[in-house]
XYZ file of N, CA and C in Angstrom:
513
model
N 52.848 -91.582 42.706
C 54.056 -90.636 43.396
C 53.514 -90.203 44.738
N 52.304 -89.337 44.514
C 51.869 -88.416 45.531
C 51.837 -89.397 46.683
N 51.310 -90.727 46.427
C 51.071 -91.916 47.752
C 52.341 -91.908 48.474
N 53.622 -92.162 47.615
C 54.783 -92.424 48.229
C 55.293 -90.780 49.233
N 55.206 -89.886 48.665
C 55.469 -88.934 49.415
C 54.608 -88.641 50.867
N 53.168 -88.889 50.835
C 52.648 -88.888 51.768
C 53.041 -89.676 52.881
N 52.974 -91.121 52.451
C 53.718 -92.413 53.273
C 54.932 -91.797 54.026
N 56.138 -91.047 53.388
C 57.130 -90.933 53.869
C 56.844 -89.782 54.922
N 56.062 -89.041 54.564
C 55.718 -87.882 55.732
C 55.298 -88.125 56.910
N 54.645 -89.459 56.887
C 54.418 -90.081 58.098
C 55.299 -91.113 58.847
N 56.582 -91.076 58.189
C 57.789 -91.513 58.732
C 58.832 -90.532 59.104
N 59.496 -90.761 60.321
C 60.533 -89.734 60.558
C 61.512 -90.572 61.323
N 62.781 -90.057 61.395
C 63.878 -90.694 62.022
C 64.095 -89.515 62.745
N 65.003 -90.048 63.916
C 65.425 -89.157 64.771
C 66.256 -89.495 65.805
N 67.454 -88.779 66.190
C 68.458 -89.275 67.268
C 67.462 -89.663 68.366
N 68.105 -91.045 69.281
C 67.398 -91.133 70.601
C 68.095 -90.383 71.539
N 67.396 -90.192 72.321
C 67.830 -89.285 73.669
C 67.711 -89.791 74.783
N 67.979 -89.432 76.080
C 67.852 -89.984 77.203
C 66.405 -90.117 77.558
N 65.408 -89.436 77.053
C 64.009 -89.587 77.405
C 63.412 -90.911 76.722
N 64.293 -91.387 75.920
C 63.715 -92.589 75.309
C 64.480 -93.837 76.042
N 64.912 -93.604 77.125
C 65.579 -95.000 77.719
C 64.671 -96.276 78.063
N 63.543 -95.697 78.786
C 62.605 -96.659 79.168
C 61.708 -97.082 77.855
N 61.466 -96.813 76.903
C 60.674 -97.077 75.595
C 62.081 -98.263 74.947
N 63.209 -97.965 74.747
C 64.194 -98.446 74.179
C 64.643 -100.128 74.979
N 64.515 -100.264 76.408
C 64.709 -101.401 76.716
C 63.426 -102.233 76.913
N 62.204 -101.697 76.742
C 61.138 -102.210 76.627
C 60.921 -102.892 75.334
N 61.521 -102.060 74.350
C 61.356 -102.759 72.916
C 62.402 -103.693 73.119
N 63.403 -103.571 73.272
C 64.632 -104.681 73.255
C 64.188 -105.940 74.050
N 63.559 -105.848 74.926
C 62.866 -106.947 75.938
C 61.773 -107.605 74.992
N 61.219 -106.983 74.104
C 60.023 -107.724 73.574
C 60.582 -109.384 73.185
N 59.520 -110.270 73.223
C 59.974 -111.787 73.017
C 60.204 -111.775 71.278
N 59.897 -110.810 70.516
C 59.999 -110.865 69.071
C 61.521 -110.535 68.809
N 62.089 -109.640 69.503
C 63.611 -109.179 69.412
C 64.615 -110.329 70.157
N 63.969 -110.606 71.268
C 65.265 -111.548 72.223
C 64.978 -113.079 71.308
N 64.041 -113.046 70.388
C 64.186 -114.525 69.859
C 65.334 -114.572 68.972
N 65.772 -113.396 68.468
C 67.004 -113.415 67.494
C 68.372 -112.807 68.264
N 68.224 -112.657 69.418
C 69.430 -112.182 70.165
C 70.264 -113.519 70.920
N 71.664 -113.281 70.987
C 72.210 -114.367 71.588
C 71.902 -114.416 73.225
N 71.824 -113.275 73.970
C 71.270 -113.413 75.234
C 69.750 -113.298 75.232
N 68.842 -113.977 75.365
C 67.374 -113.887 75.372
C 66.672 -113.507 76.446
N 67.584 -113.565 77.626
C 66.840 -112.831 78.914
C 66.545 -111.459 78.855
N 65.501 -111.101 79.628
C 65.147 -109.700 79.520
C 66.258 -108.921 80.458
N 66.508 -107.789 79.975
C 67.590 -106.791 80.676
C 66.576 -105.983 81.751
N 67.299 -106.104 82.836
C 66.431 -105.301 83.787
C 66.834 -103.756 83.591
N 65.928 -102.980 84.041
C 65.895 -101.692 83.871
C 67.137 -101.047 84.555
N 67.632 -101.331 85.789
C 68.656 -101.108 86.187
C 69.952 -101.562 85.486
N 70.320 -102.667 85.138
C 71.442 -102.967 84.333
C 71.301 -101.933 82.917
N 70.222 -102.035 82.378
C 70.209 -100.982 81.168
C 70.366 -99.468 81.694
N 69.941 -98.913 82.693
C 70.461 -97.835 82.838
C 71.826 -97.683 83.234
N 72.591 -98.515 83.817
C 74.275 -98.453 83.919
C 74.433 -98.428 82.431
N 74.256 -99.498 81.757
C 74.800 -99.490 80.194
C 74.441 -98.075 79.304
N 73.164 -97.691 79.344
C 72.979 -96.732 78.693
C 73.934 -95.472 78.932
N 73.932 -95.231 80.054
C 74.870 -93.880 80.372
C 76.651 -94.180 80.328
N 76.891 -95.236 79.875
C 78.236 -95.852 79.703
C 78.544 -95.930 78.491
N 77.422 -96.312 77.434
C 77.422 -96.628 76.139
C 77.931 -95.707 75.033
N 78.646 -95.882 74.255
C 79.106 -94.676 73.164
C 78.160 -95.084 71.728
N 77.187 -95.940 72.108
C 76.452 -96.414 70.915
C 75.562 -95.231 70.368
N 75.368 -95.114 68.967
C 74.828 -94.018 68.377
C 73.376 -94.915 68.103
N 72.333 -93.975 68.534
C 71.031 -94.609 68.293
C 70.150 -93.810 67.599
N 69.187 -94.297 66.772
C 67.978 -93.519 66.164
C 66.792 -94.007 66.209
N 65.659 -93.553 66.336
C 63.977 -94.157 66.209
C 63.564 -93.798 65.189
N 62.942 -94.973 64.585
C 61.977 -94.505 63.347
C 60.558 -94.365 64.022
N 59.827 -93.246 63.651
C 58.706 -93.233 64.094
C 57.864 -92.927 63.044
N 56.572 -93.696 63.168
C 55.670 -93.766 61.919
C 54.333 -93.339 62.774
N 53.638 -92.177 62.133
C 52.644 -91.401 62.750
C 52.780 -91.223 64.181
N 53.898 -90.822 64.401
C 54.277 -90.173 65.997
C 54.279 -91.150 66.896
N 54.474 -92.276 66.620
C 54.818 -93.558 67.435
C 56.001 -94.320 67.057
N 56.684 -94.720 68.170
C 58.126 -95.083 67.630
C 57.931 -96.962 67.445
N 58.322 -96.835 66.175
C 57.994 -98.424 65.870
C 59.370 -99.401 65.676
N 60.864 -98.484 65.842
C 61.929 -99.104 65.599
C 63.040 -98.162 66.294
N 63.822 -98.899 67.123
C 65.134 -98.593 67.206
C 66.213 -99.042 66.259
N 67.298 -98.285 65.945
C 68.297 -99.125 65.282
C 69.668 -98.172 65.865
N 70.710 -98.817 65.790
C 72.045 -98.154 66.357
C 73.236 -98.790 65.352
N 74.389 -98.205 65.976
C 75.727 -98.649 65.440
C 76.559 -98.338 66.594
N 77.649 -99.178 66.503
C 78.802 -99.138 67.495
C 79.946 -99.359 66.777
N 80.946 -98.998 67.378
C 82.110 -99.210 66.721
C 83.320 -99.580 67.427
N 84.524 -100.246 66.690
C 85.511 -100.667 67.543
C 86.642 -100.679 66.461
N 87.924 -101.250 66.631
C 88.630 -101.228 65.359
C 89.417 -102.419 65.156
N 90.009 -102.774 64.158
C 90.688 -104.260 63.921
C 91.806 -103.656 63.154
N 92.974 -104.007 63.348
C 94.070 -103.977 62.721
C 94.080 -102.625 61.828
N 94.038 -101.311 62.470
C 93.965 -100.192 61.845
C 92.897 -99.815 61.285
N 91.790 -100.690 61.001
C 90.524 -100.224 60.393
C 89.421 -99.972 61.269
N 88.573 -98.980 60.707
C 87.431 -98.847 61.537
C 86.308 -99.842 61.323
N 85.652 -100.436 62.526
C 84.773 -101.372 62.267
C 83.266 -100.771 62.782
N 82.211 -100.743 62.014
C 80.988 -100.429 62.656
C 80.258 -101.479 62.396
N 79.225 -101.742 63.539
C 78.210 -102.838 63.392
C 77.010 -102.045 63.845
N 75.945 -102.729 63.142
C 74.587 -101.997 63.276
C 73.688 -103.137 64.053
N 72.717 -102.669 64.331
C 71.223 -103.705 64.913
C 70.348 -102.952 64.909
N 69.083 -103.585 65.114
C 67.897 -102.709 65.482
C 67.027 -103.888 66.040
N 65.776 -103.080 66.756
C 64.554 -103.789 67.448
C 63.574 -103.392 67.034
N 62.574 -104.108 66.580
C 61.272 -103.835 66.121
C 60.334 -103.738 67.422
N 59.537 -102.737 67.148
C 58.183 -102.473 67.950
C 57.177 -103.440 67.635
N 56.113 -103.572 68.659
C 54.901 -104.867 68.560
C 54.074 -104.778 67.467
N 53.989 -103.223 66.994
C 53.079 -103.103 65.845
C 53.251 -102.010 64.937
N 53.150 -101.996 63.791
C 53.043 -101.097 62.896
C 54.380 -100.823 62.072
N 55.287 -101.566 62.235
C 56.785 -101.989 61.339
C 56.460 -102.974 60.527
N 56.678 -102.405 58.962
C 56.734 -103.636 58.040
C 58.307 -103.648 57.676
N 58.410 -104.883 56.698
C 59.812 -104.973 56.195
C 60.253 -103.795 55.361
N 59.393 -103.092 54.723
C 59.807 -101.901 53.892
C 60.225 -100.760 54.848
N 59.887 -100.635 55.907
C 60.091 -99.714 56.977
C 61.655 -100.014 57.314
N 61.779 -101.287 57.847
C 63.011 -101.904 58.077
C 64.092 -101.432 57.089
N 63.825 -101.644 55.937
C 64.850 -101.644 55.049
C 64.878 -99.848 54.573
N 63.920 -99.226 54.775
C 63.956 -97.857 54.699
C 65.081 -97.263 55.499
N 64.613 -97.413 56.798
C 65.852 -97.194 57.973
C 66.961 -97.519 57.998
N 67.182 -98.561 57.728
C 68.620 -99.118 57.483
C 69.315 -98.796 56.348
N 68.698 -98.442 55.278
C 69.172 -97.800 54.068
C 69.595 -96.347 54.685
N 68.390 -95.830 55.211
C 68.947 -94.004 55.725
C 70.516 -94.208 56.436
N 70.386 -95.354 57.672
C 71.523 -95.419 58.440
C 72.924 -95.513 57.556
N 72.880 -96.386 56.585
C 74.065 -96.724 55.634
C 74.321 -95.125 55.031
N 73.544 -94.883 54.647
C 73.673 -92.965 54.075
C 74.621 -92.567 55.135
N 73.840 -92.342 56.118
C 74.202 -91.344 57.433
C 75.621 -91.713 57.802
N 75.912 -93.121 57.873
C 77.435 -93.567 58.222
C 78.384 -93.109 56.942
N 77.891 -93.145 55.821
C 78.890 -92.951 54.691
C 79.191 -91.403 54.766
N 78.315 -90.484 55.241
C 78.516 -89.066 55.331
C 79.578 -88.754 56.679
N 79.435 -89.865 57.422
C 80.132 -89.234 58.665
C 81.625 -89.993 58.626
N 81.748 -91.026 58.013
C 83.109 -91.623 57.947
C 83.371 -91.864 56.461
N 84.751 -91.881 56.480
C 85.346 -92.254 55.026
C 85.645 -93.520 54.785
N 86.157 -94.045 55.432
C 86.842 -95.649 55.128
C 86.231 -96.439 56.332
N 85.566 -97.521 56.177
C 84.856 -98.378 57.446
C 84.436 -99.774 57.022
N 84.616 -100.653 57.547
C 83.601 -101.934 57.268
C 82.247 -101.514 57.988
N 81.510 -102.085 57.376
C 80.190 -101.905 57.965
C 79.682 -103.348 58.281
N 79.303 -103.749 59.374
C 79.028 -105.113 59.752
C 77.347 -105.366 60.161
N 76.877 -106.283 59.753
C 75.442 -106.837 60.240
C 75.581 -108.111 60.818
N 74.852 -108.394 61.743
C 74.687 -109.892 62.090
C 73.547 -110.323 61.881
N 73.202 -111.574 61.831
C 71.744 -112.166 61.768
C 71.958 -113.609 61.947
N 70.892 -113.661 63.112
C 70.728 -115.327 63.482
C 70.561 -115.823 62.091
N 70.871 -117.108 62.001
C 70.938 -118.055 60.826
C 69.461 -118.435 60.587
N 68.437 -118.520 61.548
C 67.175 -118.602 61.407
C 66.379 -117.700 61.283
N 66.747 -116.518 61.301
C 66.039 -115.012 60.941
C 66.064 -114.735 59.356
N 65.040 -115.340 58.547
C 64.898 -115.481 56.961
C 64.997 -113.846 56.790
N 64.384 -113.128 57.383
C 64.118 -111.660 57.072
C 65.413 -110.905 57.097
N 65.988 -111.003 58.215
C 67.347 -110.437 58.250
C 68.487 -110.900 57.351
N 68.367 -112.392 57.173
C 69.473 -112.875 56.140
C 69.432 -112.432 54.756
N 68.124 -112.120 54.474
C 67.353 -111.732 53.110
C 67.892 -110.573 52.850
N 67.568 -109.404 53.951
C 67.449 -107.926 53.523
C 69.192 -107.450 53.415
N 69.898 -108.666 54.145
C 71.200 -108.004 53.966
C 71.795 -107.839 52.561
N 71.335 -108.717 51.612
C 71.658 -108.710 50.140
C 71.139 -107.343 49.420
N 69.964 -106.987 49.660
C 69.308 -105.698 49.154
C 70.147 -104.406 49.689
N 70.673 -104.796 50.863
C 71.490 -103.328 51.278
C 72.773 -103.496 50.863
N 73.190 -104.553 50.433
C 74.715 -104.496 49.781
C 75.803 -105.411 50.667
N 75.244 -105.953 51.517
C 76.078 -106.599 52.531
C 76.336 -107.929 51.747
N 77.584 -108.546 52.175
C 78.331 -109.691 51.678
C 78.425 -110.552 52.909
N 78.126 -112.131 52.758
C 78.768 -112.839 53.752
C 79.995 -112.917 54.039
N 80.598 -112.788 55.573
C 81.887 -112.825 55.898
C 82.457 -114.358 55.594
N 83.549 -114.561 55.372
C 84.367 -115.620 54.946
C 84.752 -116.316 56.293
N 84.157 -117.807 56.535
C 84.163 -118.312 57.881
C 85.593 -118.269 58.780
N 86.680 -118.262 57.541
C 87.916 -118.454 58.167
C 88.871 -116.879 58.344
N 88.178 -116.076 58.224
C 88.438 -114.769 58.342
C 88.902 -114.087 59.781
N 90.021 -113.654 59.723
C 90.533 -112.988 61.219
C 89.566 -111.927 61.892
N 88.969 -111.372 60.761
C 88.063 -110.256 61.240
C 86.865 -110.940 61.844
N 86.298 -112.275 61.298
C 85.401 -112.511 61.650
C 85.445 -113.259 63.057
N 86.628 -114.121 63.287
C 86.911 -114.578 64.537
C 87.035 -113.414 65.456
N 87.712 -112.045 65.030
C 87.556 -110.985 66.037
C 86.217 -110.681 66.505
N 85.360 -110.458 65.764
C 83.962 -110.088 65.684
C 83.401 -111.010 66.614
N 83.285 -112.367 66.415
C 82.599 -113.302 67.240
C 83.021 -113.281 68.692
N 84.231 -112.827 68.854
C 84.688 -112.594 70.338
C 84.200 -111.523 70.773
N 84.532 -110.339 70.185
C 83.989 -108.760 70.450
C 82.417 -108.848 70.622
N 81.616 -109.584 69.961
C 80.240 -109.381 70.013
C 79.627 -110.576 70.792
N 80.519 -111.413 71.413
C 80.089 -112.609 72.043
C 79.202 -113.282 71.230
N 79.494 -113.835 70.062
C 78.568 -114.589 69.241
C 78.845 -116.162 69.257
N 77.556 -117.076 69.261
C 77.693 -118.289 68.984
C 78.000 -118.449 67.316
N 77.956 -119.909 67.260
C 77.776 -120.352 65.520
C 76.374 -120.286 65.011
N 75.708 -119.854 65.791
C 74.047 -119.381 65.357
C 73.788 -118.371 64.135
N 75.297 -117.282 64.177
C 74.722 -116.021 63.377
C 75.770 -115.922 62.242
N 75.426 -115.531 61.311
C 76.073 -115.100 60.129
C 76.377 -113.698 60.176
N 77.684 -113.440 59.916
C 78.298 -112.009 59.784
C 78.362 -111.135 58.575
N 77.702 -110.281 58.234
C 77.846 -109.831 56.714
C 78.614 -108.539 56.888
N 79.325 -107.781 55.738
C 79.797 -106.916 55.916
C 79.876 -106.228 54.153
N 80.101 -105.002 54.484
C 80.327 -103.846 53.284
C 81.454 -103.046 53.765
N 82.381 -102.900 52.673
C 83.717 -102.032 52.843
C 83.413 -100.622 52.150
N 83.290 -99.793 52.826
C 83.582 -98.294 52.257
C 84.851 -97.606 52.083
């Protein structure tokens, strides 16, 4: 029990601020993260700055031993009077374990449940990303029906190809 508490003291979640703008784009541009994105190109710093200051995305960082090892976020829209929130994350080069990812994503789900009453939580995973498709079950997501109008809307909204699975949790 003491080891678990000691491990959690090394981890810390903080809200992302403007001081993290360069770290955020650098992490997003890592090959490990671009491999599972629809847009595999590196984002330029100028394009990122423009997006950063116009985005309403809510982002957090997971720090381990004072080093940022992961950024994770949520964004929202609406569909037929329902609040839709989708989440995602980018891994750092070193120090991030699968358990760290699960811990941070579970924290984010709990944070969203406190912030909003009724919503659909959406997760997207490239079909070849074994880890992303596996952890969704642990977090309580269900695979979205292929004929769902919500899925068709999300494919268009998020500009996704058929190479992605879309998962949801209804709160």
